CSV table of C-alpha atoms and ligand atoms in Angstrom, one decimal:
chain,number,residue,atom,x,y,z
A,1,MET,CA,37.1,39.9,-31.7
A,2,THR,CA,35.7,38.7,-28.3
A,3,GLY,CA,34.9,35.4,-30.4
A,4,GLN,CA,39.4,35.1,-30.5
A,5,VAL,CA,39.4,36.0,-27.6
A,6,ARG,CA,37.5,33.4,-26.5
A,7,ALA,CA,38.7,30.7,-28.9
A,8,THR,CA,42.5,31.9,-27.2
A,9,ARG,CA,41.1,30.9,-23.7
A,10,ARG,CA,40.1,27.9,-25.2
A,11,ARG,CA,43.2,26.8,-26.3
A,12,PHE,CA,44.6,28.4,-23.1
A,13,LEU,CA,42.8,25.6,-21.4
A,14,THR,CA,42.8,23.0,-23.6
A,15,SER,CA,47.4,23.7,-22.9
A,16,ALA,CA,46.5,23.8,-19.2
A,17,ILE,CA,44.8,19.9,-19.7
A,18,ALA,CA,47.9,19.0,-22.0
A,19,ALA,CA,50.4,19.9,-19.2
A,20,ALA,CA,49.1,17.8,-16.8
A,21,ALA,CA,49.9,15.3,-18.8
A,22,PHE,CA,53.4,16.1,-19.8
A,23,PRO,CA,53.9,18.1,-16.8
A,24,ALA,CA,57.8,20.0,-18.0
A,25,PRO,CA,57.2,23.1,-19.8
A,26,LEU,CA,53.4,23.7,-19.8
A,27,VAL,CA,53.1,23.8,-16.2
A,28,ALA,CA,55.9,25.4,-15.8
A,29,GLN,CA,54.4,28.2,-18.7
A,30,ALA,CA,51.4,28.2,-16.7
A,31,ALA,CA,53.0,29.0,-13.0
A,32,GLY,CA,55.8,30.4,-14.8
A,33,PRO,CA,56.2,34.4,-15.0
A,34,ARG,CA,53.4,36.8,-17.1
A,35,VAL,CA,54.9,38.9,-20.0
A,36,VAL,CA,52.4,40.7,-21.8
A,37,VAL,CA,53.4,42.3,-25.1
A,38,ILE,CA,51.2,45.0,-27.2
A,39,GLY,CA,51.6,45.1,-30.6
A,40,GLY,CA,52.6,42.3,-33.0
A,41,GLY,CA,54.4,44.3,-35.5
A,42,PHE,CA,58.4,44.1,-36.0
A,43,GLY,CA,59.0,44.8,-32.3
A,44,GLY,CA,56.6,43.1,-30.6
A,45,ALA,CA,56.0,39.2,-32.5
A,46,SER,CA,60.1,39.2,-32.6
A,47,CYS,CA,60.0,40.0,-28.4
A,48,ALA,CA,57.3,38.2,-27.6
A,49,ARG,CA,59.4,34.4,-29.9
A,50,ALA,CA,62.3,35.9,-28.4
A,51,LEU,CA,61.1,35.6,-24.6
A,52,ARG,CA,59.3,31.9,-25.3
A,53,LYS,CA,62.9,30.9,-27.2
A,54,THR,CA,64.9,32.3,-24.3
A,55,ASP,CA,62.9,31.0,-21.5
A,56,PRO,CA,59.4,28.6,-22.3
A,57,ARG,CA,59.1,28.9,-18.6
A,58,ILE,CA,57.6,32.7,-19.4
A,59,ALA,CA,53.9,32.4,-20.1
A,60,VAL,CA,54.4,35.0,-23.1
A,61,THR,CA,51.0,36.7,-24.3
A,62,LEU,CA,50.8,38.7,-27.7
A,63,VAL,CA,48.2,41.4,-28.0
A,64,GLU,CA,47.8,42.3,-31.6
A,65,ALA,CA,44.5,44.4,-33.0
A,66,ASN,CA,44.5,42.8,-36.5
A,67,PRO,CA,44.7,39.2,-37.7
A,68,THR,CA,47.1,39.9,-40.5
A,69,PHE,CA,50.1,42.4,-40.4
A,70,THR,CA,51.3,43.8,-43.0
A,71,ALA,CA,54.8,45.5,-43.2
A,72,MET,CA,55.3,48.4,-44.3
A,73,PRO,CA,59.2,48.0,-45.9
A,74,GLN,CA,58.7,47.0,-49.3
A,75,SER,CA,55.6,48.6,-49.6
A,76,SER,CA,56.4,51.4,-51.9
A,77,ALA,CA,57.3,48.8,-54.5
A,78,ALA,CA,54.2,47.0,-53.9
A,79,ILE,CA,52.6,50.6,-54.5
A,80,ALA,CA,54.3,50.6,-57.7
A,81,GLY,CA,53.1,47.0,-58.5
A,82,LEU,CA,56.3,45.2,-58.2
A,83,PHE,CA,54.1,42.9,-56.0
A,84,GLU,CA,51.2,42.3,-54.9
A,85,LEU,CA,49.9,43.4,-51.3
A,86,LYS,CA,49.8,39.4,-50.3
A,87,HIS,CA,53.5,39.8,-50.6
A,88,GLN,CA,53.6,42.1,-47.2
A,89,GLN,CA,51.1,40.0,-45.0
A,90,PHE,CA,51.4,37.5,-42.5
A,91,GLY,CA,49.5,35.8,-40.3
A,92,TYR,CA,49.9,34.9,-36.3
A,93,GLY,CA,49.5,31.3,-36.6
A,94,ARG,CA,53.7,30.0,-36.5
A,95,ILE,CA,54.3,32.7,-33.6
A,96,ARG,CA,51.1,30.4,-32.2
A,97,ASP,CA,52.6,27.1,-32.9
A,98,SER,CA,56.1,28.7,-30.6
A,99,GLY,CA,54.1,28.5,-27.7
A,100,VAL,CA,53.1,32.7,-27.6
A,101,THR,CA,49.2,33.0,-26.8
A,102,VAL,CA,48.1,35.2,-29.3
A,103,VAL,CA,45.2,37.9,-28.6
A,104,ILE,CA,43.5,39.8,-31.6
A,105,SER,CA,42.1,42.2,-29.7
A,106,ALA,CA,43.4,46.3,-29.1
A,107,ALA,CA,44.5,46.6,-25.6
A,108,LYS,CA,42.6,49.3,-24.5
A,109,ALA,CA,43.5,50.1,-20.7
A,110,VAL,CA,46.9,49.6,-19.4
A,111,ASP,CA,46.7,49.8,-15.3
A,112,SER,CA,50.3,50.0,-14.4
A,113,GLU,CA,49.7,49.9,-10.3
A,114,LYS,CA,47.7,46.8,-10.6
A,115,ARG,CA,50.0,45.2,-13.5
A,116,LYS,CA,46.8,44.4,-15.7
A,117,VAL,CA,45.6,45.1,-19.6
A,118,THR,CA,42.4,45.5,-20.2
A,119,LEU,CA,41.3,44.6,-23.8
A,120,ALA,CA,38.5,46.0,-26.6
A,121,ASP,CA,36.2,43.6,-25.2
A,122,GLY,CA,36.9,44.3,-21.4
A,123,ALA,CA,38.8,41.1,-21.0
A,124,SER,CA,41.7,41.6,-19.0
A,125,LEU,CA,45.5,40.1,-18.7
A,126,ALA,CA,47.5,40.8,-15.5
A,127,TYR,CA,51.4,40.9,-15.9
A,128,ASP,CA,54.7,40.9,-14.1
A,129,ARG,CA,55.9,42.7,-17.1
A,130,LEU,CA,55.0,44.6,-20.3
A,131,VAL,CA,56.5,44.8,-23.2
A,132,LEU,CA,55.4,47.7,-25.5
A,133,SER,CA,55.8,47.7,-29.1
A,134,PRO,CA,52.9,49.9,-31.1
A,135,GLY,CA,54.7,51.3,-33.6
A,136,ILE,CA,53.6,55.2,-34.6
A,137,ASP,CA,50.2,57.2,-34.8
A,138,PHE,CA,49.9,60.3,-36.4
A,139,ARG,CA,49.9,63.6,-34.1
A,140,PRO,CA,46.1,64.5,-33.4
A,141,GLY,CA,45.3,68.0,-35.3
A,142,ALA,CA,48.9,68.6,-37.2
A,143,ILE,CA,47.5,69.1,-40.6
A,144,PRO,CA,44.8,71.4,-40.3
A,145,GLY,CA,41.8,69.9,-42.8
A,146,TYR,CA,43.6,66.2,-42.0
A,147,ASP,CA,40.9,64.0,-40.4
A,148,SER,CA,40.0,60.3,-41.0
A,149,LYS,CA,37.9,61.7,-43.4
A,150,ALA,CA,40.9,63.2,-45.7
A,151,ALA,CA,42.8,60.1,-45.0
A,152,ALA,CA,40.8,58.4,-47.0
A,153,ILE,CA,41.1,60.1,-50.0
A,154,MET,CA,44.8,61.4,-49.2
A,155,PRO,CA,46.2,57.9,-47.6
A,156,ALA,CA,49.3,57.8,-45.6
A,157,ALA,CA,49.5,54.3,-46.4
A,158,TRP,CA,52.2,54.1,-43.2
A,159,ASN,CA,50.7,51.7,-40.9
A,160,ASN,CA,48.1,50.7,-42.7
A,161,GLY,CA,47.5,48.2,-45.6
A,162,GLU,CA,44.5,49.0,-46.8
A,163,GLU,CA,45.8,52.6,-47.3
A,164,VAL,CA,49.0,51.0,-49.0
A,165,ALA,CA,45.9,48.8,-51.2
A,166,LEU,CA,44.3,52.5,-51.9
A,167,LEU,CA,47.3,54.4,-52.9
A,168,ARG,CA,47.7,51.7,-55.6
A,169,ARG,CA,44.4,51.9,-56.8
A,170,GLN,CA,44.7,55.6,-56.9
A,171,LEU,CA,47.6,55.5,-59.2
A,172,GLU,CA,46.6,53.0,-61.5
A,173,ALA,CA,43.5,55.0,-62.2
A,174,MET,CA,45.3,58.3,-62.6
A,175,ASP,CA,45.3,59.7,-66.3
A,176,ASP,CA,48.6,59.9,-67.6
A,177,GLY,CA,49.8,63.8,-67.3
A,178,GLY,CA,48.7,63.7,-63.6
A,179,THR,CA,50.7,65.3,-60.3
A,180,VAL,CA,51.4,62.9,-57.2
A,181,VAL,CA,52.0,65.1,-54.4
A,182,ILE,CA,53.8,63.8,-51.3
A,183,THR,CA,54.6,65.3,-48.0
A,184,SER,CA,57.5,64.6,-45.9
A,185,PRO,CA,57.3,65.2,-42.0
A,186,VAL,CA,59.7,66.9,-40.2
A,187,ASN,CA,61.9,64.1,-37.8
A,188,PRO,CA,61.5,62.7,-35.8
A,189,ALA,CA,59.2,59.6,-37.6
A,190,ARG,CA,59.4,56.0,-39.0
A,191,CYS,CA,61.9,55.3,-41.5
A,192,PRO,CA,63.6,58.7,-42.7
A,193,PRO,CA,64.9,57.8,-46.0
A,194,ALA,CA,60.9,55.8,-46.6
A,195,PRO,CA,59.2,59.4,-48.1
A,196,TYR,CA,62.1,59.1,-50.6
A,197,GLU,CA,62.2,55.7,-51.7
A,198,ARG,CA,58.1,56.2,-52.1
A,199,ALA,CA,58.9,59.1,-54.1
A,200,SER,CA,61.1,57.0,-56.6
A,201,MET,CA,59.0,53.7,-56.5
A,202,ILE,CA,56.1,56.0,-57.8
A,203,ALA,CA,58.1,57.7,-60.4
A,204,PHE,CA,59.0,54.1,-61.9
A,205,TYR,CA,55.5,53.1,-62.0
A,206,LEU,CA,54.5,56.8,-63.5
A,207,LYS,CA,57.4,56.4,-66.0
A,208,THR,CA,56.7,53.0,-67.1
A,209,THR,CA,53.1,53.1,-67.3
A,210,LYS,CA,51.8,57.0,-67.1
A,211,PRO,CA,55.1,59.3,-68.5
A,212,ARG,CA,54.3,62.5,-68.8
A,213,SER,CA,53.1,62.1,-64.9
A,214,LYS,CA,55.0,64.1,-62.3
A,215,VAL,CA,56.0,63.3,-58.7
A,216,ILE,CA,56.3,66.8,-56.0
A,217,VAL,CA,57.8,65.7,-52.7
A,218,LEU,CA,57.0,68.7,-50.4
A,219,ASP,CA,58.9,68.7,-47.3
A,220,SER,CA,59.0,70.1,-43.7
A,221,LYS,CA,62.9,69.8,-43.3
A,222,GLU,CA,65.6,71.5,-45.3
A,223,GLY,CA,67.4,68.2,-46.1
A,224,PHE,CA,66.8,64.4,-45.7
A,225,THR,CA,68.7,61.3,-45.7
A,226,MET,CA,70.6,60.3,-48.4
A,227,GLN,CA,70.0,62.8,-49.8
A,228,LYS,CA,72.5,63.6,-52.7
A,229,LEU,CA,72.3,59.5,-53.9
A,230,PHE,CA,68.8,60.0,-53.9
A,231,GLU,CA,68.9,62.8,-55.8
A,232,ALA,CA,71.6,61.4,-58.3
A,233,ALA,CA,69.4,59.1,-59.0
A,234,TRP,CA,66.3,60.5,-59.4
A,235,LYS,CA,68.3,62.6,-62.4
A,236,GLU,CA,70.1,59.2,-63.9
A,237,LEU,CA,66.5,57.2,-64.0
A,238,TYR,CA,63.5,59.8,-63.6
A,239,PRO,CA,65.2,63.0,-65.2
A,240,GLY,CA,62.4,66.5,-64.7
A,241,MET,CA,59.9,63.8,-63.3
A,242,ILE,CA,59.9,64.1,-59.2
A,243,GLU,CA,60.6,68.0,-58.1
A,244,TRP,CA,62.1,67.8,-54.3
A,245,VAL,CA,60.5,71.2,-52.3
A,246,GLY,CA,62.5,71.7,-49.5
A,247,LEU,CA,61.4,73.7,-46.1
A,248,SER,CA,63.3,77.3,-47.2
A,249,ASN,CA,60.7,76.9,-50.4
A,250,GLY,CA,58.3,76.5,-48.9
A,251,GLY,CA,57.9,72.6,-48.4
A,252,ALA,CA,56.3,72.7,-45.1
A,253,LEU,CA,52.5,71.8,-45.1
A,254,SER,CA,50.2,74.1,-43.7
A,255,SER,CA,46.8,72.5,-44.5
A,256,VAL,CA,44.5,70.5,-47.2
A,257,ASP,CA,41.5,70.5,-48.3
A,258,ALA,CA,40.8,66.5,-49.2
A,259,GLY,CA,37.6,67.6,-51.3
A,260,THR,CA,39.4,69.4,-53.6
A,261,LYS,CA,42.6,67.5,-53.2
A,262,THR,CA,44.4,70.9,-52.8
A,263,LEU,CA,47.7,70.6,-50.1
A,264,LEU,CA,48.6,74.2,-49.1
A,265,THR,CA,51.9,75.4,-47.6
A,266,ASP,CA,53.5,78.8,-46.7
A,267,PHE,CA,54.2,79.8,-49.9
A,268,ASP,CA,52.4,78.1,-52.2
A,269,ARG,CA,48.7,75.8,-53.7
A,270,TYR,CA,49.4,72.3,-55.5
A,271,GLN,CA,46.4,70.9,-57.1
A,272,ALA,CA,47.3,67.0,-56.7
A,273,ASP,CA,45.4,64.5,-58.6
A,274,VAL,CA,47.1,61.3,-56.2
A,275,ALA,CA,48.1,63.0,-52.5
A,276,ASN,CA,49.9,60.5,-50.3
A,277,VAL,CA,50.1,62.8,-47.3
A,278,ILE,CA,52.3,61.4,-44.5
A,279,PRO,CA,51.6,63.6,-41.2
A,280,PRO,CA,53.9,64.4,-38.2
A,281,GLN,CA,54.1,61.1,-36.1
A,282,LYS,CA,54.3,60.3,-32.3
A,283,ALA,CA,54.5,57.0,-30.4
A,284,GLY,CA,51.6,54.8,-31.1
A,285,HIS,CA,47.9,55.5,-29.0
A,286,ALA,CA,49.0,52.4,-26.5
A,287,ALA,CA,51.8,54.1,-24.6
A,288,ASP,CA,50.1,57.0,-23.8
A,289,LEU,CA,47.7,54.5,-22.3
A,290,ALA,CA,50.4,53.1,-20.5
A,291,GLY,CA,51.2,56.7,-19.3
A,292,VAL,CA,54.9,56.0,-21.2
A,293,ALA,CA,55.2,58.8,-23.6
A,294,ASP,CA,56.9,61.9,-22.0
A,295,ARG,CA,55.7,65.8,-23.4
A,296,THR,CA,57.7,64.5,-26.9
A,297,GLY,CA,55.1,62.3,-28.0
A,298,TRP,CA,57.8,59.6,-27.9
A,299,CYS,CA,59.1,57.1,-25.1
A,300,PRO,CA,62.5,57.2,-22.6
A,301,VAL,CA,63.8,54.3,-22.0
A,302,ASP,CA,66.6,52.6,-19.8
A,303,PRO,CA,69.3,52.0,-23.0
A,304,VAL,CA,70.1,48.4,-21.6
A,305,THR,CA,66.9,47.4,-20.4
A,306,PHE,CA,64.5,49.2,-22.5
A,307,GLU,CA,62.1,49.3,-19.6
A,308,SER,CA,60.2,53.1,-19.5
A,309,ARG,CA,61.8,56.0,-17.6
A,310,LEU,CA,57.7,56.8,-16.2
A,311,GLN,CA,56.5,53.4,-15.4
A,312,LYS,CA,58.2,50.7,-13.7
A,313,ASN,CA,57.7,46.8,-15.0
A,314,ILE,CA,56.6,48.4,-18.6
A,315,HIS,CA,59.4,48.4,-21.1
A,316,VAL,CA,58.9,49.8,-24.7
A,317,ILE,CA,61.4,49.4,-28.1
A,318,GLY,CA,60.4,49.8,-31.7
A,319,ASP,CA,59.4,53.2,-33.0
A,320,ALA,CA,57.6,54.2,-30.4
A,321,ALA,CA,60.8,54.6,-28.0
A,322,ILE,CA,63.4,57.1,-27.7
A,323,ALA,CA,66.6,55.4,-28.8
A,324,GLY,CA,68.8,58.3,-29.0
A,325,ALA,CA,70.8,57.8,-32.8
A,326,MET,CA,69.2,54.6,-33.7
A,327,PRO,CA,66.4,55.3,-36.6
A,328,ARG,CA,63.3,54.1,-36.4
A,329,SER,CA,63.2,51.2,-38.5
A,330,ALA,CA,61.7,47.3,-38.5
A,331,SER,CA,65.6,46.5,-38.5
A,332,ALA,CA,66.1,48.6,-35.2
A,333,ALA,CA,62.9,47.1,-33.7
A,334,HIS,CA,64.4,43.6,-34.1
A,335,SER,CA,67.2,44.3,-32.7
A,336,GLN,CA,65.8,45.7,-29.9
A,337,ALA,CA,63.3,42.9,-29.3
A,338,ALA,CA,66.1,40.8,-28.7
A,339,ILE,CA,67.9,42.8,-25.9
A,340,CYS,CA,64.8,43.7,-24.4
A,341,ALA,CA,64.0,39.8,-24.1
A,342,ALA,CA,66.9,38.6,-22.9
A,343,ALA,CA,67.0,41.9,-20.2
A,344,ILE,CA,63.5,41.1,-19.1
A,345,VAL,CA,64.8,37.3,-19.0
A,346,ALA,CA,67.8,38.4,-16.6
A,347,MET,CA,65.4,40.5,-14.9
A,348,LEU,CA,63.1,38.1,-13.4
A,349,ALA,CA,65.4,35.6,-12.7
A,350,GLY,CA,67.5,38.6,-10.5
A,351,LYS,CA,70.7,39.2,-13.0
A,352,ALA,CA,71.9,41.9,-14.5
A,353,PRO,CA,71.3,42.4,-17.9
A,354,GLU,CA,74.0,42.4,-19.9
A,355,ARG,CA,75.2,46.2,-21.9
A,356,PRO,CA,73.9,45.3,-25.5
A,357,ALA,CA,75.0,46.5,-29.1
A,358,LEU,CA,72.6,46.8,-31.7
A,359,THR,CA,72.2,47.3,-35.1
A,360,SER,CA,70.3,48.6,-37.9
A,361,SER,CA,70.4,48.0,-41.8
A,362,CYS,CA,68.1,49.9,-44.5
A,363,TYR,CA,67.4,49.5,-48.2
A,364,SER,CA,66.0,52.3,-50.1
A,365,LEU,CA,64.5,50.9,-53.7
A,366,ILE,CA,64.8,53.4,-56.3
A,367,ALA,CA,64.0,51.3,-59.1
A,368,PRO,CA,63.9,47.8,-59.3
A,369,ASP,CA,67.2,46.9,-60.2
A,370,TYR,CA,68.7,50.0,-57.8
A,371,ALA,CA,68.8,50.3,-54.4
A,372,ILE,CA,70.8,52.4,-51.6
A,373,SER,CA,71.3,51.9,-47.9
A,374,GLN,CA,72.0,52.9,-44.8
A,375,ARG,CA,73.6,50.6,-41.8
A,376,GLY,CA,74.8,51.2,-38.3
A,377,THR,CA,75.9,49.3,-34.6
A,378,TYR,CA,74.7,51.2,-32.1
A,379,ARG,CA,75.8,50.7,-28.3
A,380,PRO,CA,74.6,52.6,-25.0
A,381,VAL,CA,77.0,55.8,-24.4
A,382,ASP,CA,75.8,58.3,-21.5
A,383,ASP,CA,72.6,56.6,-21.3
A,384,GLN,CA,71.1,56.6,-24.8
A,385,TYR,CA,72.4,54.8,-27.9
A,386,ALA,CA,75.5,56.3,-30.0
A,387,GLU,CA,76.9,55.0,-33.5
A,388,ALA,CA,79.5,52.8,-32.6
A,389,ASP,CA,82.5,50.6,-34.5
A,390,GLY,CA,83.1,53.8,-36.7
A,391,GLY,CA,79.4,55.1,-37.4
A,392,GLY,CA,76.6,53.7,-40.1
A,393,ILE,CA,77.8,52.7,-42.8
A,394,VAL,CA,75.9,54.5,-46.3
A,395,SER,CA,76.1,53.2,-50.3
A,396,PRO,CA,78.7,55.0,-51.7
A,397,PRO,CA,78.3,57.7,-54.5
A,398,ASN,CA,79.5,56.4,-58.1
A,399,VAL,CA,79.0,53.4,-57.7
A,400,SER,CA,78.2,51.3,-61.1
A,401,ARG,CA,74.6,50.5,-62.0
A,402,ALA,CA,75.4,46.6,-61.2
A,403,ALA,CA,76.5,47.9,-57.5
A,404,ARG,CA,72.8,49.3,-57.0
A,405,GLY,CA,71.7,46.3,-58.3
A,406,VAL,CA,73.0,44.2,-55.8
A,407,GLU,CA,71.6,46.1,-53.9
A,408,SER,CA,68.4,45.6,-54.5
A,409,GLY,CA,69.2,41.8,-54.3
A,410,GLN,CA,70.2,42.5,-50.8
A,411,ALA,CA,67.0,44.4,-49.9
A,412,GLY,CA,65.0,41.5,-51.3
A,413,GLU,CA,66.9,38.6,-49.4
A,414,TRP,CA,66.6,41.5,-45.6
A,415,PHE,CA,62.7,41.6,-46.1
A,416,ARG,CA,62.3,37.8,-47.0
A,417,ALA,CA,64.8,36.9,-44.0
A,418,ILE,CA,63.5,39.1,-41.0
A,419,THR,CA,60.0,38.2,-41.9
A,420,GLY,CA,61.0,34.7,-42.2
A,421,VAL,CA,62.4,35.1,-38.6
A,422,VAL,CA,59.3,37.3,-37.1
A,423,PHE,CA,56.6,35.5,-38.5
A,424,GLY,CA,57.6,32.7,-40.3
B,1,LIG,C1,56.8,53.0,-46.5
B,1,LIG,C2,58.1,52.3,-45.2
B,1,LIG,C3,58.8,51.5,-45.7
B,1,LIG,C4,60.1,50.9,-44.6
B,1,LIG,N1,61.2,50.7,-44.9
B,1,LIG,C5,61.8,49.8,-43.8
B,1,LIG,C6,62.8,49.0,-44.6
B,1,LIG,O1,63.6,49.1,-46.1
B,1,LIG,N2,63.8,48.2,-43.5
B,1,LIG,C7,63.3,48.5,-42.0
B,1,LIG,O2,64.2,48.6,-41.4
B,1,LIG,N3,62.6,49.6,-41.8
B,1,LIG,C8,61.5,49.7,-42.8
B,1,LIG,N4,60.4,50.5,-42.2
B,1,LIG,C9,60.3,51.0,-41.0
B,1,LIG,C10,59.1,49.8,-40.2
B,1,LIG,O3,58.0,49.5,-40.7
B,1,LIG,C11,59.0,50.5,-38.4
B,1,LIG,O4,60.3,51.0,-38.3
B,1,LIG,C12,58.8,49.3,-37.8
B,1,LIG,O5,57.3,48.1,-38.8
B,1,LIG,C13,58.8,49.4,-36.3
B,1,LIG,O6,58.0,48.2,-36.0
B,1,LIG,P1,57.2,48.4,-34.1
B,1,LIG,O7,57.4,47.1,-33.9
B,1,LIG,O8,58.0,49.2,-33.1
B,1,LIG,O9,55.5,49.0,-35.2
B,1,LIG,P2,55.0,48.4,-36.2
B,1,LIG,O10,55.7,47.3,-37.2
B,1,LIG,O11,54.2,49.0,-37.0
B,1,LIG,O12,53.5,47.5,-35.5
B,1,LIG,C14,53.0,47.9,-34.3
B,1,LIG,C15,51.6,47.0,-34.2
B,1,LIG,O13,51.6,47.6,-33.0
B,1,LIG,C16,49.9,46.9,-33.1
B,1,LIG,N5,49.1,47.8,-32.5
B,1,LIG,C17,49.1,49.4,-32.3
B,1,LIG,N6,48.4,50.1,-30.8
B,1,LIG,C18,47.7,48.2,-30.3
B,1,LIG,C19,46.7,48.3,-29.2
B,1,LIG,N7,46.4,49.2,-28.9
B,1,LIG,N8,46.4,46.4,-29.1
B,1,LIG,C20,46.8,46.0,-29.5
B,1,LIG,N9,48.1,46.1,-30.7
B,1,LIG,C21,48.2,47.5,-31.2
B,1,LIG,C22,49.5,47.3,-34.8
B,1,LIG,O14,48.3,46.9,-35.3
B,1,LIG,C23,50.7,47.0,-35.6
B,1,LIG,O15,50.9,45.8,-36.0
B,1,LIG,C24,60.0,51.2,-43.4
B,1,LIG,C25,58.2,51.7,-43.1
B,1,LIG,C26,57.5,52.6,-43.7
B,1,LIG,C27,56.4,53.7,-43.9
């Protein structure tokens, strides 16, 4: 990692030398206001690019812990074998080409008084404004028995490409007739429909390769988003294969024993052949470093600028932010990034930011040719985001298989478009 930070510094010096020969944008960049963005996922990478595009005088540095980003949308299709993992993976070359300085290193400390970020190798970056988009972390100690060793046996595959690959291998190795247990956490959590999309895609894989197997979803909630649509599709496509156990039937996970792949709820004990444990969540740890997470574990922000309500000059976007009715989605993170970048450009120029409207769209694949979706527009109302323009749009019930097929095509197009805009 040190080498990569040094390489970035060399690139920066080279840019400064080039700037002497070609004065316009590069000199302005070196001398301009400094914005540091922590987290090169859907929110952070989008924001870094939008900042540079809107005002090339701003010196934008993107700090990302990993050289390759693994996108979670469509990761359940990869787990089901519809795509190779590389379909989900993206580098930072094009973001560098767009004029953003990319530093591959983890941020380890934030000094909000001195406006300074310290990296894993001890190097530091000064900022005028800091943007955090660190995604989610799991709440430590929330599930007795679930630690990093247990995660290597019962992976979440919720923010980690290696775990996506591990879960795929575990399913391939499972015998026909095996039981896959998925645990779905309380809200707020990343992408509320995603545990049920995961159950669907695993059922698709099992139906086509190991048809005597079953999927049990242990849910800490009493119900879930688009439940009627999911359950109708499960009945049609995977009859008798997926069992959903809600809170009042003992779905809440109380502990795990990774050694025996046993999951305990308040009422029962479940023996898994493959366990996909998705723990309760909070804002990514970088939010704690910066002091922008409140007692809920998430980050309160101003809905117009995404500036933290707890620390000045620090903005929080993406899953880590509290954004009212907006779901925690890649689509929402991308939309928030554009609004946050525009607000920072306006604030640095001493202007008032405009009041935004934001969008989110989230597709859930139930089979390769069957998808449902949830879309919405959101505006700030009473200091928080509320659904606007007539509320959210959800796929209708009782439509033809062809209509579900059209949505599955749209899901693929959406993924190509968003990853193209953010990383391409
Ligand atoms: C199974 C699944 C399916 C999903 N499907 C959809 C979908 O269909 N549509 C949709 O819109 N959304 C979907 N999502 C949700 C989507 O993945 C997230 O909402 C989105 O990634 C949030 O963006 P973010 O920028 O907040 O976090 P991320 O995209 O996770 O990016 C966070 C980045 O920050 C980096 N980071 C964290 N801490 C540090 C640090 N200290 N220093 C440096 N770097 C750091 C991480 O390495 C990571 O790259 C899905 C999620 C899952 C799990």
